[in-house]
CSV table of C-alpha atoms in Angstrom, one decimal:
chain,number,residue,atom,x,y,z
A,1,UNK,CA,8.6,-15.9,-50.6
A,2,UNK,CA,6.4,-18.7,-48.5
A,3,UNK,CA,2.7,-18.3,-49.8
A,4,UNK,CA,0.0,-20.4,-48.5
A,5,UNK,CA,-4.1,-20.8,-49.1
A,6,UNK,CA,-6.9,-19.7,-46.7
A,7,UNK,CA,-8.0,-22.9,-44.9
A,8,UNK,CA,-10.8,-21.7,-43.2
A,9,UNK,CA,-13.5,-23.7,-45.0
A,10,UNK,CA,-11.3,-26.5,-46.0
A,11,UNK,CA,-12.7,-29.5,-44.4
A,12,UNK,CA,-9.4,-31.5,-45.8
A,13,UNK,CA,-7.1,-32.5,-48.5
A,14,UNK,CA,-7.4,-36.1,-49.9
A,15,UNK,CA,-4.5,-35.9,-52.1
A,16,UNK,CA,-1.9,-33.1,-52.8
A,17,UNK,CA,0.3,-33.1,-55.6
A,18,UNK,CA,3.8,-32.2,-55.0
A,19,UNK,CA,6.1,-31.0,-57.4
A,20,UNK,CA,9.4,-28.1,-57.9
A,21,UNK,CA,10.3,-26.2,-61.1
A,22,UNK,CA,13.7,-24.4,-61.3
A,23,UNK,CA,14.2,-21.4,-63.7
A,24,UNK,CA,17.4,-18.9,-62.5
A,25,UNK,CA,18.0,-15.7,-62.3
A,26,UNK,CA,20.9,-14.0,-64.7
A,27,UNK,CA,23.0,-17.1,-65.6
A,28,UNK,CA,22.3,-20.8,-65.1
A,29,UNK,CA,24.1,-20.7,-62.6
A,30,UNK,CA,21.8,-19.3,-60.3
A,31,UNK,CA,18.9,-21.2,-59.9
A,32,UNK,CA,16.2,-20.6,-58.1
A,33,UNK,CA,13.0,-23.1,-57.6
A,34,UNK,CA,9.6,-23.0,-57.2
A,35,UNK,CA,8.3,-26.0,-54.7
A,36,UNK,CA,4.4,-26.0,-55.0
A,37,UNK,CA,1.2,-27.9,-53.7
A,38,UNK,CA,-1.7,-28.6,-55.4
A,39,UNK,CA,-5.1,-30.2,-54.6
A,40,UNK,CA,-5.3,-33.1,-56.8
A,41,UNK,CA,-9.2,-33.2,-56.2
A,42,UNK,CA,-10.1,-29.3,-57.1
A,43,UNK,CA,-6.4,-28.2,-58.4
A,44,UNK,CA,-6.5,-25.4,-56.5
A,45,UNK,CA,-3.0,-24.3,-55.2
A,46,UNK,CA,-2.3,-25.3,-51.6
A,47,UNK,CA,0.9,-23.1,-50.7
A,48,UNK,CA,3.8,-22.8,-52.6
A,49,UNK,CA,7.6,-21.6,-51.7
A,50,UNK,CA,10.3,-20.1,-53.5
A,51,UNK,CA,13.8,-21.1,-52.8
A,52,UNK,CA,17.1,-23.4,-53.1
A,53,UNK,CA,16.4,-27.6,-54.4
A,54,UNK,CA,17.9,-28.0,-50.5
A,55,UNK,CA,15.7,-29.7,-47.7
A,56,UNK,CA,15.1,-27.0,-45.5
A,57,UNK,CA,12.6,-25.2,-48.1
A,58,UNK,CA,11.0,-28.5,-48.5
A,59,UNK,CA,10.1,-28.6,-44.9
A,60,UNK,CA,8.7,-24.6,-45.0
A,61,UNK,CA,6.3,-25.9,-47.7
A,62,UNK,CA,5.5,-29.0,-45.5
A,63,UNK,CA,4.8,-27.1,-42.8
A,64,UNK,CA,2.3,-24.8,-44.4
A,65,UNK,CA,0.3,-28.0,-45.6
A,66,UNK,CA,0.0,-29.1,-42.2
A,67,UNK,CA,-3.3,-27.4,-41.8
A,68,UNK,CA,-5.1,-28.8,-45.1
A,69,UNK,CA,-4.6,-32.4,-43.0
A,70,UNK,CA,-3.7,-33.9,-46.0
A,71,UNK,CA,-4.4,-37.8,-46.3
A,72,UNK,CA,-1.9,-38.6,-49.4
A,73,UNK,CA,0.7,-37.0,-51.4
A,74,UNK,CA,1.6,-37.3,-54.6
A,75,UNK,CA,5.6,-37.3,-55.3
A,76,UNK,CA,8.0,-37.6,-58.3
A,77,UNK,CA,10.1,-39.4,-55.4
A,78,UNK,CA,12.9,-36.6,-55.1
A,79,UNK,CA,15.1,-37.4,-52.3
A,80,UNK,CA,13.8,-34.4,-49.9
A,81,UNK,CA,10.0,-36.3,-50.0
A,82,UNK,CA,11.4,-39.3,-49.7
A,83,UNK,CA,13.0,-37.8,-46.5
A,84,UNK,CA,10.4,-35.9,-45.1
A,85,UNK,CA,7.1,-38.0,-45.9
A,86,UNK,CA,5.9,-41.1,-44.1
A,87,UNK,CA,5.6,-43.7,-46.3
A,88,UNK,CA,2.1,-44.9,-45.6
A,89,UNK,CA,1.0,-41.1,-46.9
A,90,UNK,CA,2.8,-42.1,-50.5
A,91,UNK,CA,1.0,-42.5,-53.6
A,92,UNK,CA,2.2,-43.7,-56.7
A,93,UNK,CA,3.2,-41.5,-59.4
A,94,UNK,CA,0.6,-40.7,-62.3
A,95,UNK,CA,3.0,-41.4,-65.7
């Protein structure tokens, strides 16, 4: 499932949180993760997708952000945003 917000009145995203949550369906064995967006600014949900911790769903959830033109996101520096987001666009993590 690939969800994303209306962006019709959206005039842009400063910063959007990134994040994924796993939970699994019959046995642990089966996970399944939640990758989401957020606005950091309003925390209004961006777009979100459900899938496997794997690259490729990273990238469907980066491609339904492209419309917010977001200035900054916000990582927990997992590998697959370290891959797929230019540096300059970075922030550093809120602890």
């Amino acid at each position: 499932m690939v969800k994303q917000a209306q962006t019709d009145d959206e005039p842009g995203v400063d910063e959007s949180e990134l994040d994924e949550m796993w939970s699994y369906v019959g046995k642990k064995t089966n996970p399944r993760w939640l990758w989401h967006a957020i606005d950091r600014k309003t925390g209004k949900v961006l777009a979100y997708v459900f899938g496997g911790r794997k690259d490729e769903v990273f990238l469907q959830l980066k491609a339904l952000l492209d419309p917010f033109g977001i200035k900054r996101y916000c990582t927990d520096g997992w590998g697959a945003y370290e891959r797929h987001l230019p540096v300059e666009l970075e922030c550093i993590p809120v602890l």
